[in-house]
Coordinates of C-alpha atoms (C1' of nucleotides) in Angstrom, one line a residue:
Chain A
M1 CA -19.3 23.2 59.0
A2 CA -17.0 22.4 55.8
K3 CA -16.7 24.8 53.5
K4 CA -18.9 25.6 50.8
N5 CA -18.8 25.6 47.6
K6 CA -19.8 28.4 45.0
T7 CA -21.3 26.0 42.3
A8 CA -22.0 21.0 43.3
I9 CA -19.8 21.0 39.7
T10 CA -16.6 21.8 39.3
P11 CA -15.0 22.9 36.6
T12 CA -18.0 25.5 35.7
R13 CA -19.4 25.2 32.3
E14 CA -17.4 28.0 31.2
Q15 CA -14.3 26.9 33.2
D16 CA -14.5 23.6 31.5
Y17 CA -17.3 23.3 29.4
P18 CA -16.5 19.1 27.7
A19 CA -15.1 18.4 31.8
W20 CA -18.1 20.0 33.0
Y21 CA -20.8 18.1 31.0
Q22 CA -18.7 14.8 31.9
E23 CA -19.7 15.8 35.7
V24 CA -22.8 16.1 34.8
I25 CA -23.7 12.8 34.0
K26 CA -21.0 10.8 36.4
V27 CA -22.3 13.3 39.1
S28 CA -26.3 12.8 38.8
D29 CA -25.7 8.8 38.6
M30 CA -26.8 8.9 35.1
A31 CA -24.2 7.0 33.1
E32 CA -20.6 6.1 33.5
N33 CA -18.1 4.6 31.5
S34 CA -17.2 0.4 31.2
P35 CA -15.4 -1.4 30.1
V36 CA -16.3 -1.7 26.5
R37 CA -14.6 0.7 25.3
G38 CA -16.3 3.8 24.2
C39 CA -19.7 2.1 25.1
M40 CA -21.5 3.1 28.5
V41 CA -23.8 2.2 31.4
I42 CA -26.6 3.9 32.1
K43 CA -28.1 3.1 34.9
P44 CA -31.3 3.7 36.5
W45 CA -31.6 7.8 37.0
G46 CA -30.1 7.7 33.1
Y47 CA -32.2 4.6 31.9
A48 CA -35.7 5.8 33.8
L49 CA -35.3 8.9 31.7
W50 CA -34.4 6.6 28.9
E51 CA -37.7 5.4 29.3
N52 CA -40.3 7.8 30.0
M53 CA -38.3 9.1 26.6
V54 CA -39.2 6.6 24.4
R55 CA -43.0 5.9 26.4
E56 CA -44.1 9.8 25.1
I57 CA -42.5 9.8 21.5
D58 CA -43.6 5.6 20.8
A59 CA -46.9 7.3 21.8
M60 CA -46.5 9.8 19.0
F61 CA -45.0 7.3 16.5
K62 CA -48.4 5.3 16.8
E63 CA -51.0 8.2 16.2
T64 CA -49.6 9.1 13.0
G65 CA -49.5 4.8 11.6
V66 CA -46.7 3.9 12.7
K67 CA -46.2 -0.2 14.3
N68 CA -42.6 -1.4 15.9
A69 CA -41.0 -4.4 14.5
Y70 CA -38.0 -6.2 15.5
F71 CA -35.1 -7.4 13.3
P72 CA -32.4 -9.2 13.6
L73 CA -29.0 -7.3 15.3
F74 CA -26.4 -8.8 12.7
I75 CA -26.8 -8.1 9.1
P76 CA -24.5 -10.6 6.4
L77 CA -22.4 -8.0 4.9
S78 CA -23.1 -8.3 1.4
Y79 CA -26.4 -6.7 2.2
L80 CA -25.0 -3.8 2.7
E81 CA -23.2 -3.7 -0.3
K82 CA -27.1 -3.4 -2.0
E83 CA -26.3 0.9 -2.2
A84 CA -23.0 2.1 -3.2
E85 CA -23.1 5.5 -1.1
H86 CA -24.4 4.0 1.8
V87 CA -21.7 1.6 1.6
E88 CA -19.2 4.0 1.2
G89 CA -20.8 5.9 3.9
F90 CA -20.9 3.5 6.7
A91 CA -18.2 1.0 5.8
K92 CA -15.7 2.9 7.8
E93 CA -17.1 2.6 11.3
C94 CA -18.8 -1.2 11.0
A95 CA -18.0 -4.2 13.8
V96 CA -17.9 -7.2 12.1
V97 CA -18.1 -10.5 13.1
T98 CA -16.4 -13.5 11.5
H99 CA -16.4 -15.9 14.1
H100 CA -18.6 -18.3 15.7
K101 CA -16.6 -19.9 18.6
L102 CA -13.6 -20.0 20.9
E103 CA -11.3 -21.9 21.6
K104 CA -8.6 -23.1 24.1
D105 CA -5.2 -21.6 23.3
D106 CA -2.0 -22.1 24.0
K107 CA -1.3 -19.8 26.8
G108 CA -5.2 -21.4 28.1
G109 CA -6.8 -18.3 26.9
L110 CA -9.6 -18.4 24.0
K111 CA -9.1 -18.0 20.5
P112 CA -11.9 -17.1 18.0
A113 CA -12.4 -19.9 16.0
G114 CA -15.2 -21.4 13.4
K115 CA -15.0 -19.0 11.4
L116 CA -17.7 -18.1 9.2
A117 CA -18.6 -18.1 5.5
E118 CA -19.6 -15.0 5.0
P119 CA -18.3 -11.9 7.8
L120 CA -22.3 -11.1 9.4
I121 CA -21.1 -7.3 10.4
V122 CA -23.8 -5.6 14.4
R123 CA -26.0 -3.4 11.8
P124 CA -24.8 0.5 12.0
T125 CA -28.1 1.2 11.0
S126 CA -31.0 -1.5 9.3
E127 CA -32.2 0.1 5.9
T128 CA -30.9 -3.1 4.5
I129 CA -31.9 -5.4 5.8
I130 CA -35.2 -4.3 6.4
G131 CA -36.2 -3.3 3.1
E132 CA -34.7 -7.5 2.2
S133 CA -38.5 -8.4 4.3
M134 CA -40.0 -6.0 2.4
A135 CA -39.1 -6.7 -0.3
K136 CA -40.4 -10.1 0.2
W137 CA -44.0 -8.1 1.9
T138 CA -44.5 -6.0 -1.4
S139 CA -45.4 -7.1 -4.2
S140 CA -49.1 -4.7 -5.3
Y141 CA -49.8 -1.2 -4.4
R142 CA -52.7 -2.2 -2.1
D143 CA -49.4 -3.4 0.2
L144 CA -47.9 -0.1 0.5
P145 CA -47.0 2.3 2.9
I146 CA -45.3 0.0 5.5
L147 CA -45.2 2.5 8.2
L148 CA -42.6 0.4 10.4
N149 CA -40.7 1.7 13.0
Q150 CA -37.5 -0.7 15.9
W151 CA -36.3 0.1 19.2
A152 CA -33.2 -1.0 18.8
N153 CA -29.2 -0.5 20.2
V154 CA -26.5 0.2 17.1
V155 CA -22.5 -0.3 17.1
R156 CA -20.7 2.3 14.8
W157 CA -17.5 2.2 15.5
E158 CA -16.6 6.2 16.5
M159 CA -12.9 7.5 16.7
R160 CA -14.1 9.4 19.4
T161 CA -16.6 8.3 22.1
R162 CA -18.8 11.6 24.4
M163 CA -21.0 10.0 26.6
F164 CA -24.9 10.2 25.7
L165 CA -23.2 12.6 22.5
R166 CA -21.2 9.9 21.0
T167 CA -20.9 6.0 22.1
S168 CA -19.3 3.2 20.1
E169 CA -23.6 1.5 20.9
F170 CA -26.3 3.4 21.7
L171 CA -29.9 2.7 21.9
W172 CA -32.0 4.2 18.9
Q173 CA -34.8 4.0 17.0
E174 CA -35.4 3.9 13.3
G175 CA -38.3 3.9 12.0
H176 CA -38.6 2.8 8.1
T177 CA -41.5 3.8 5.4
A178 CA -42.4 2.3 2.0
H179 CA -45.3 4.3 -0.9
A180 CA -46.1 4.1 -3.4
T181 CA -45.6 7.3 -4.1
E182 CA -43.0 9.6 -3.9
Q183 CA -45.4 12.5 -3.3
E184 CA -46.5 10.2 -0.3
A185 CA -42.9 9.4 1.3
K186 CA -41.9 12.6 0.4
E187 CA -44.7 13.8 3.0
R188 CA -43.7 10.4 4.8
T189 CA -40.0 11.9 5.9
M190 CA -42.2 16.1 6.4
L191 CA -44.5 14.2 9.3
M192 CA -41.9 12.2 11.0
L193 CA -39.6 15.9 11.5
D194 CA -43.3 16.8 13.0
V195 CA -43.0 14.6 14.9
Y196 CA -39.2 15.2 15.8
T197 CA -40.1 18.5 16.1
K198 CA -42.7 17.9 18.6
F199 CA -40.9 15.1 20.9
V200 CA -38.0 17.2 21.5
E201 CA -40.2 20.8 22.1
E202 CA -42.4 19.8 23.8
Y203 CA -41.0 17.2 26.1
L204 CA -37.5 18.1 26.1
A205 CA -38.2 22.2 26.3
M206 CA -35.4 22.2 23.6
P207 CA -35.9 24.6 20.5
V208 CA -34.8 23.5 17.7
I209 CA -34.8 24.7 14.0
R210 CA -36.5 22.8 11.6
G211 CA -34.4 22.3 8.3
R212 CA -32.8 19.8 4.6
K213 CA -29.1 19.2 4.7
T214 CA -26.8 20.1 2.1
V215 CA -25.9 17.9 -0.2
S216 CA -22.6 16.4 1.6
E217 CA -24.3 16.0 4.5
R218 CA -26.6 14.3 3.9
F219 CA -27.7 11.0 5.2
P220 CA -25.2 8.2 2.4
G221 CA -27.8 7.4 0.2
A222 CA -30.4 9.2 1.0
D223 CA -32.7 11.6 -1.6
D224 CA -33.0 14.4 1.1
T225 CA -32.0 15.0 4.6
T226 CA -33.7 16.7 6.6
C227 CA -33.2 17.3 10.3
I228 CA -33.6 19.7 13.6
E229 CA -30.9 21.6 15.2
A230 CA -30.6 23.1 18.7
M231 CA -28.3 24.5 20.0
M232 CA -26.7 23.9 23.4
Q233 CA -25.5 26.5 25.8
D234 CA -21.5 26.7 24.5
K235 CA -23.0 27.5 21.2
R236 CA -22.4 24.3 19.1
A237 CA -24.8 22.6 17.3
L238 CA -27.3 19.5 17.9
Q239 CA -28.4 17.2 15.6
A240 CA -31.4 16.3 17.8
G241 CA -32.9 14.5 15.1
T242 CA -32.8 13.2 11.2
S243 CA -36.2 12.5 9.0
H244 CA -34.6 11.3 5.3
F245 CA -36.2 11.2 1.8
L246 CA -34.8 7.9 0.7
G247 CA -35.9 8.0 -3.6
Q248 CA -36.3 4.4 -4.9
N249 CA -31.9 3.9 -4.2
F250 CA -33.0 1.7 -1.0
A251 CA -35.5 0.4 -3.0
K252 CA -33.4 -0.6 -6.0
G253 CA -30.9 -2.0 -3.9
S254 CA -32.8 -4.3 -1.8
N255 CA -36.0 -5.3 -4.7
I256 CA -38.8 -3.3 -2.9
K257 CA -40.6 -3.5 -6.5
F258 CA -45.4 -4.5 -6.1
Q259 CA -47.4 -4.0 -9.5
N260 CA -48.9 -1.1 -9.6
E261 CA -53.3 0.2 -9.5
E262 CA -52.0 0.6 -13.5
G263 CA -50.4 -3.0 -13.5
E264 CA -47.0 -2.4 -14.1
E265 CA -45.4 -2.7 -12.5
A266 CA -42.4 0.4 -10.0
Y267 CA -40.2 0.4 -7.6
A268 CA -41.4 1.7 -3.9
W269 CA -39.7 4.7 -2.4
T270 CA -38.7 4.3 0.9
T271 CA -38.0 6.9 4.0
S272 CA -36.1 6.3 7.1
W273 CA -35.6 8.3 10.2
G274 CA -33.9 8.0 13.5
T275 CA -33.6 9.8 17.4
S276 CA -31.3 8.7 19.9
T277 CA -29.7 8.6 23.2
R278 CA -27.3 11.2 21.9
M279 CA -30.8 13.7 22.6
I280 CA -30.5 12.8 26.2
G281 CA -26.5 14.3 26.0
G282 CA -28.2 17.1 23.8
M283 CA -30.8 17.7 27.0
I284 CA -28.2 17.7 29.3
M285 CA -26.6 20.9 27.4
V286 CA -29.2 22.8 27.2
H287 CA -30.2 23.0 30.8
S288 CA -28.0 21.5 33.0
D289 CA -25.9 24.4 34.2
D290 CA -22.6 25.0 37.1
D291 CA -25.6 22.9 40.3
G292 CA -26.1 20.0 37.6
L293 CA -28.7 18.1 36.0
V294 CA -31.3 19.9 34.6
L295 CA -34.4 17.7 33.5
P296 CA -37.5 18.7 32.0
P297 CA -39.9 17.8 34.4
R298 CA -42.3 15.9 31.2
V299 CA -39.5 13.1 30.7
A300 CA -37.9 13.6 34.6
S301 CA -37.4 10.2 35.2
A302 CA -39.1 11.8 39.2
H303 CA -40.6 15.0 39.6
V304 CA -40.7 15.5 43.3
V305 CA -38.5 14.4 45.6
I306 CA -39.5 15.0 50.0
L307 CA -37.1 15.4 52.9
P308 CA -38.4 14.8 55.7
I309 CA -36.7 16.7 58.1
F310 CA -35.7 14.4 61.4
K311 CA -35.6 15.8 65.0
K312 CA -32.5 14.4 67.8
D313 CA -36.0 14.7 69.7
G314 CA -38.8 14.7 67.7
D315 CA -41.4 12.0 66.4
N316 CA -39.5 10.7 63.8
R317 CA -42.6 8.8 62.8
A318 CA -44.6 11.6 62.3
V319 CA -42.9 13.1 60.2
K320 CA -42.6 9.8 58.1
E321 CA -45.4 8.8 57.9
S322 CA -46.6 13.2 56.4
A323 CA -43.9 12.2 53.4
Q324 CA -46.2 9.0 52.7
D325 CA -48.6 10.9 52.6
L326 CA -47.6 13.2 50.9
K327 CA -46.1 11.0 48.7
D328 CA -49.8 9.3 48.1
A329 CA -51.3 12.5 47.7
L330 CA -49.3 13.7 44.4
E331 CA -49.0 10.6 43.5
E332 CA -52.4 10.6 42.3
K333 CA -51.8 13.7 39.9
Q334 CA -51.6 12.9 35.8
Y335 CA -49.2 14.4 34.6
H336 CA -49.6 14.7 30.6
G337 CA -49.5 11.3 30.3
R338 CA -48.2 9.0 33.5
N339 CA -49.2 9.9 37.9
V340 CA -46.8 12.3 39.5
T341 CA -43.9 10.1 40.3
V342 CA -42.4 11.3 44.1
E343 CA -39.7 9.3 45.6
I344 CA -38.7 10.2 49.1
D345 CA -35.4 10.7 50.8
D346 CA -35.4 9.4 54.0
R347 CA -31.8 8.8 54.6
D348 CA -29.4 10.9 57.2
I349 CA -25.8 12.2 55.2
G350 CA -27.2 15.8 56.4
G351 CA -27.2 18.3 54.1
A352 CA -25.9 16.5 51.5
R353 CA -28.8 14.9 50.5
G354 CA -30.8 18.4 49.3
W355 CA -27.5 18.9 47.0
D356 CA -28.1 14.6 45.7
W357 CA -30.6 15.2 44.7
V358 CA -29.9 18.9 43.1
K359 CA -27.6 17.4 41.0
K360 CA -29.8 14.8 40.1
G361 CA -32.3 17.5 38.2
V362 CA -35.6 16.6 39.6
P363 CA -37.3 19.3 38.8
V364 CA -39.6 19.8 42.9
R365 CA -37.9 19.5 46.9
I366 CA -39.4 19.1 48.7
E367 CA -38.5 19.6 52.9
L368 CA -41.0 19.0 54.9
G369 CA -39.8 18.8 59.1
P370 CA -41.6 19.0 62.3
R371 CA -42.0 23.3 61.9
D372 CA -44.4 22.5 58.7
M373 CA -46.3 19.2 60.3
A374 CA -47.6 22.1 62.9
Q375 CA -47.8 25.1 59.6
N376 CA -50.2 22.0 58.4
S377 CA -47.2 23.3 55.0
V378 CA -43.8 22.3 52.4
F379 CA -41.1 24.3 52.3
M380 CA -40.8 23.8 48.3
A381 CA -37.7 24.2 45.6
R382 CA -37.3 24.4 42.1
R383 CA -34.9 23.5 39.9
D384 CA -34.8 25.7 37.7
E385 CA -34.4 28.3 39.8
P386 CA -31.6 29.1 42.7
S387 CA -31.0 26.4 45.2
S388 CA -31.4 29.3 47.5
Q389 CA -35.2 29.7 46.5
K390 CA -36.3 28.4 48.7
Q391 CA -40.0 28.9 49.6
S392 CA -42.6 28.0 52.2
M393 CA -46.3 26.6 51.0
N394 CA -49.7 25.8 51.9
R395 CA -49.8 21.7 52.2
E396 CA -52.6 21.4 50.6
E397 CA -52.6 24.4 47.4
F398 CA -49.1 22.6 47.1
I399 CA -50.6 19.4 46.0
G400 CA -53.6 21.6 43.3
Q401 CA -50.8 23.3 42.2
I402 CA -48.4 20.3 41.5
T403 CA -49.0 20.1 38.1
D404 CA -49.5 23.4 37.0
I405 CA -46.2 24.3 38.7
L406 CA -44.2 21.3 36.7
D407 CA -46.1 23.0 33.2
N408 CA -44.1 26.0 34.6
I409 CA -41.0 24.8 35.2
Q410 CA -40.8 23.3 32.0
D411 CA -42.3 26.6 29.8
N412 CA -39.5 28.4 32.1
L413 CA -36.8 25.6 31.2
F414 CA -38.1 26.2 26.9
N415 CA -38.2 29.6 26.7
R416 CA -34.9 30.2 28.5
A417 CA -33.6 28.0 25.6
K418 CA -35.3 30.1 24.0
N419 CA -34.1 33.5 24.1
Y420 CA -30.2 32.0 25.0
R421 CA -30.4 30.7 21.1
E422 CA -31.7 33.9 20.2
E423 CA -29.3 36.3 21.5
N424 CA -26.7 34.3 20.0
T425 CA -27.8 33.8 16.7
F426 CA -27.1 36.6 13.3
E427 CA -27.2 37.5 11.0
I428 CA -24.2 37.7 8.9
D429 CA -23.0 39.5 5.0
D430 CA -19.5 40.2 6.2
K431 CA -17.2 37.6 5.4
K432 CA -14.4 39.7 8.3
A433 CA -16.6 39.3 10.6
F434 CA -17.7 36.3 10.0
Y435 CA -14.1 34.8 10.2
K436 CA -13.2 37.3 13.1
L437 CA -16.5 35.0 14.9
Y438 CA -15.2 31.5 14.5
K439 CA -12.5 32.1 14.7
K440 CA -11.8 33.7 18.4
A441 CA -14.2 30.0 18.5
R442 CA -13.2 28.1 21.9
G443 CA -13.8 26.5 25.2
F444 CA -17.0 27.9 26.1
D445 CA -17.9 30.5 23.5
N446 CA -18.3 28.6 19.6
G447 CA -19.7 32.3 18.4
A448 CA -22.9 31.2 17.7
F449 CA -25.5 31.0 15.7
V450 CA -25.0 32.7 11.6
M451 CA -27.7 33.1 8.6
A452 CA -25.7 34.1 6.2
H453 CA -25.5 33.7 2.3
W454 CA -24.6 31.1 -0.3
C455 CA -24.7 30.8 -3.3
G456 CA -25.2 26.5 -3.2
S457 CA -21.7 25.2 -4.0
E458 CA -20.0 23.0 -2.6
E459 CA -16.3 24.5 -3.0
C460 CA -17.1 27.6 -1.1
E461 CA -19.4 25.3 2.1
E462 CA -16.0 22.8 2.2
K463 CA -13.4 25.9 2.7
I464 CA -15.9 27.2 6.1
K465 CA -15.6 23.3 7.3
K466 CA -12.3 23.5 6.3
D467 CA -10.6 27.1 7.5
L468 CA -12.8 27.2 10.7
S469 CA -14.9 24.2 11.4
V470 CA -18.3 25.7 10.9
T471 CA -20.5 23.3 9.1
I472 CA -23.9 24.4 7.3
R473 CA -26.3 23.1 9.9
C474 CA -29.0 22.8 7.5
I475 CA -31.4 25.1 4.6
P476 CA -34.3 25.8 7.6
F477 CA -37.2 25.6 6.1
D478 CA -38.4 29.2 7.3
S479 CA -36.7 31.4 6.6
S480 CA -38.0 33.3 3.3
T481 CA -35.8 33.5 0.0
E482 CA -34.1 36.7 -0.2
E483 CA -31.4 38.3 -2.4
G484 CA -27.8 38.2 -1.1
N485 CA -23.9 36.9 -2.1
C486 CA -22.3 34.2 -0.7
I487 CA -21.0 34.3 2.6
C488 CA -17.9 32.7 0.8
C489 CA -17.1 33.7 -2.6
N490 CA -19.4 37.0 -3.0
N491 CA -21.4 35.2 -5.7
A492 CA -25.8 35.6 -6.3
S493 CA -27.6 34.1 -3.4
S494 CA -31.1 33.5 -2.5
R495 CA -31.2 33.3 0.6
R496 CA -29.4 32.3 3.9
V497 CA -28.1 29.2 6.0
L498 CA -27.9 28.2 8.9
F499 CA -24.4 28.5 9.8
A500 CA -22.5 26.4 13.3
K501 CA -20.0 24.2 14.9
A502 CA -21.0 21.4 15.4
Y503 CA -20.9 18.0 17.7
Chain B
rC1 C1' -3.6 5.3 11.7
rG2 C1' -0.2 9.2 13.2
rG3 C1' 1.3 13.1 17.8
rG4 C1' 1.6 13.2 23.0
rA5 C1' 0.5 11.4 27.5
rU6 C1' -0.7 7.6 31.5
rG7 C1' -1.3 3.3 33.8
rU8 C1' -0.6 2.0 41.7
rG9 C1' -7.5 0.7 47.2
rG10 C1' -14.2 2.5 44.9
rC11 C1' -12.4 7.5 43.2
rU12 C1' -8.7 11.2 42.8
rC13 C1' -3.5 11.4 43.3
rA14 C1' 1.8 11.1 45.6
rG15 C1' 5.5 7.9 45.9
rU16 C1' 9.6 6.2 40.7
rC17 C1' 14.5 11.0 38.4
rU18 C1' 18.5 9.5 43.6
rG19 C1' 16.3 0.8 44.7
rG20 C1' 15.3 -0.9 50.7
rU21 C1' 8.3 -3.1 55.0
rA22 C1' 2.8 -0.1 50.2
rG23 C1' 1.3 6.4 51.6
rA24 C1' -2.5 10.8 50.9
rG25 C1' -6.7 12.7 50.0
rC26 C1' -13.0 11.2 49.5
rA27 C1' -14.7 7.5 49.1
rC28 C1' -16.8 2.4 52.3
rA29 C1' -18.4 0.1 57.5
rG30 C1' -19.1 0.4 62.9
rC31 C1' -19.6 3.8 67.7
rG32 C1' -20.8 8.9 69.2
rU33 C1' -22.3 13.9 68.7
rU34 C1' -24.5 16.6 65.0
rC35 C1' -29.1 17.7 60.6
rG36 C1' -34.4 23.2 58.2
rG37 C1' -28.5 25.9 53.1
rG38 C1' -22.7 20.9 50.9
rA39 C1' -21.0 17.9 59.6
rC40 C1' -17.2 16.6 62.8
rG41 C1' -14.0 13.3 65.8
rC42 C1' -13.4 8.4 67.3
rU43 C1' -12.5 3.3 65.3
rG44 C1' -12.3 -0.1 61.1
rG45 C1' -12.2 -3.0 55.8
rG46 C1' -9.9 -2.8 51.1
rG47 C1' -4.0 -2.1 47.0
rC48 C1' 0.4 -8.7 45.6
rC49 C1' 1.6 -0.5 42.1
rG50 C1' -2.2 -2.6 33.6
rG51 C1' 0.7 -7.8 32.5
rA52 C1' 5.5 -10.8 30.4
rG53 C1' 10.6 -10.6 30.5
rG54 C1' 15.4 -9.3 33.3
rU55 C1' 19.4 -6.4 36.7
rU56 C1' 19.5 -6.8 41.5
rC57 C1' 21.1 -9.3 48.3
rA58 C1' 16.7 -6.5 47.8
rA59 C1' 11.9 -3.5 41.9
rA60 C1' 6.2 0.8 42.3
rU61 C1' 11.6 3.2 41.6
rC62 C1' 16.4 0.8 36.4
rC63 C1' 16.1 -2.1 31.5
rU64 C1' 13.2 -5.0 26.9
rC65 C1' 8.4 -6.7 25.8
rU66 C1' 3.5 -5.9 25.3
rC67 C1' -1.2 -5.4 27.0
rA68 C1' -4.3 -0.2 28.4
rU69 C1' -6.4 4.3 28.7
rC70 C1' -6.6 8.9 27.5
rC71 C1' -5.7 13.9 24.6
rC72 C1' -5.4 16.2 20.0
rG73 C1' -6.4 15.2 14.0
rA74 C1' -8.8 12.6 9.8
rC75 C1' -14.7 9.6 11.0
rC76 C1' -19.6 10.3 12.6
rA77 C1' -26.7 9.9 15.4

RNA sequence: CGGGAUGUGGCUCAGUCUGGUAGAGCACAGCGUUCGGGACGCUGGGGCCGGAGGUUCAAAUCCUCUCAUCCCGACCA
């Protein structure tokens, strides 16, 4: 017997949170770094998770009347110039295509040739090119609203990257809508934020705080940016989705005009909203532990893994068949719109096999051997409980209860995360206490979520960001108005906002 | 783009100071013993030491240039 580690992952979360995060991704077999700078390879176990997420949230979009479409990867450079703030916001991180072919150079290598008349940028987001189409499609108020979404990859040439959280290329969905009235566009902005909230909380089991971004944190070109913010285990905040009210800014830039019921020419009101593979990074950081990945059942790449226990002299064929029968019985069950998915792992690699699946985060592990067969039972372990806590269950009972067990795990993950956030969220009114909390923040302990008063000035926001690298994550919708004094300048304030260190 | 570091089997690294046959652990393959909490033994496959030049009888090791990556800043879903 080799000596046992205390945890499957080293370092642990407390020892080195960023290294732990990378290690979870590696040992769970979700993704790995690619030879291309800042980009990642999403492996089948990680991609299956993404596919599950896509399927669920896509259905939710469609329920609100949104239809999917697809627009080009390349955007003419001039399009990006159509909205002033938008150019400003994205210009520094765009990949630019300037040539359209390769020629042999004198060293036997290749060099770009065939210079393009107008450079193309690889989309960092598609407001401008979709706006171009919307302008073409819109001539009457009867053409509105246009409710579009596209699933796509986008490229943002970030300086520093981290798998899932910030990669140069990432997968996402971007919704784009155009409306005849301001009111309707604003309602759509909130409706999509509701969809994100529901998805992230119910499927990813991540509790979020909904709110509005401050002016300085707004999407470039938006009149209003709303968001959902979640707390990671290191007490930093991660934005898990955004929905923007773009006013008429992009409509004017792209010339999205129509004749209203009165026969007058008017600009449309547009929105855009997105979530990305970044949600996976958030999900990892919220639920996973020192033994590896923990997957919420509703999006898990697989729900159950069966580990047949073979005896040297026993009838292994019977165990194998029994495992297959169990898999078949479980897979007939429906769990939130899809069949229960079951893996059988019969590799002959000893105890390492079980740990593999702990590290991969599969919600339920079943050991099935001759002893269980004799008793018509199964030996079950749940990923949300300590890995030693296995229990014997009657086989039929287990099959009957599988969806309840999965729901129970799902709820447990959500409640655990919610409690953690609540335990680490404080109202602070004293500037010294506020500074003290964040001054010591580093590594695993990044302070807390702090609800504090803010006068509304960019100066105070900027000062706190500079002093503590703490930002206003959002002005929460559900915090009631309350008289107080700005945590920074002590001027009058009418409501608390959410402060935190952010990813 | 500033500051710091590193490039050696798939991975993590030793060897470089002081030049002399390319190493270890893990992973992988085969065989045997194991197996309900992370197994062990034996055998084996795999690297022209990031690249180009130079010094030398001889370069992973010294020199010059170059490329790439990582970490710390400014930017961000």
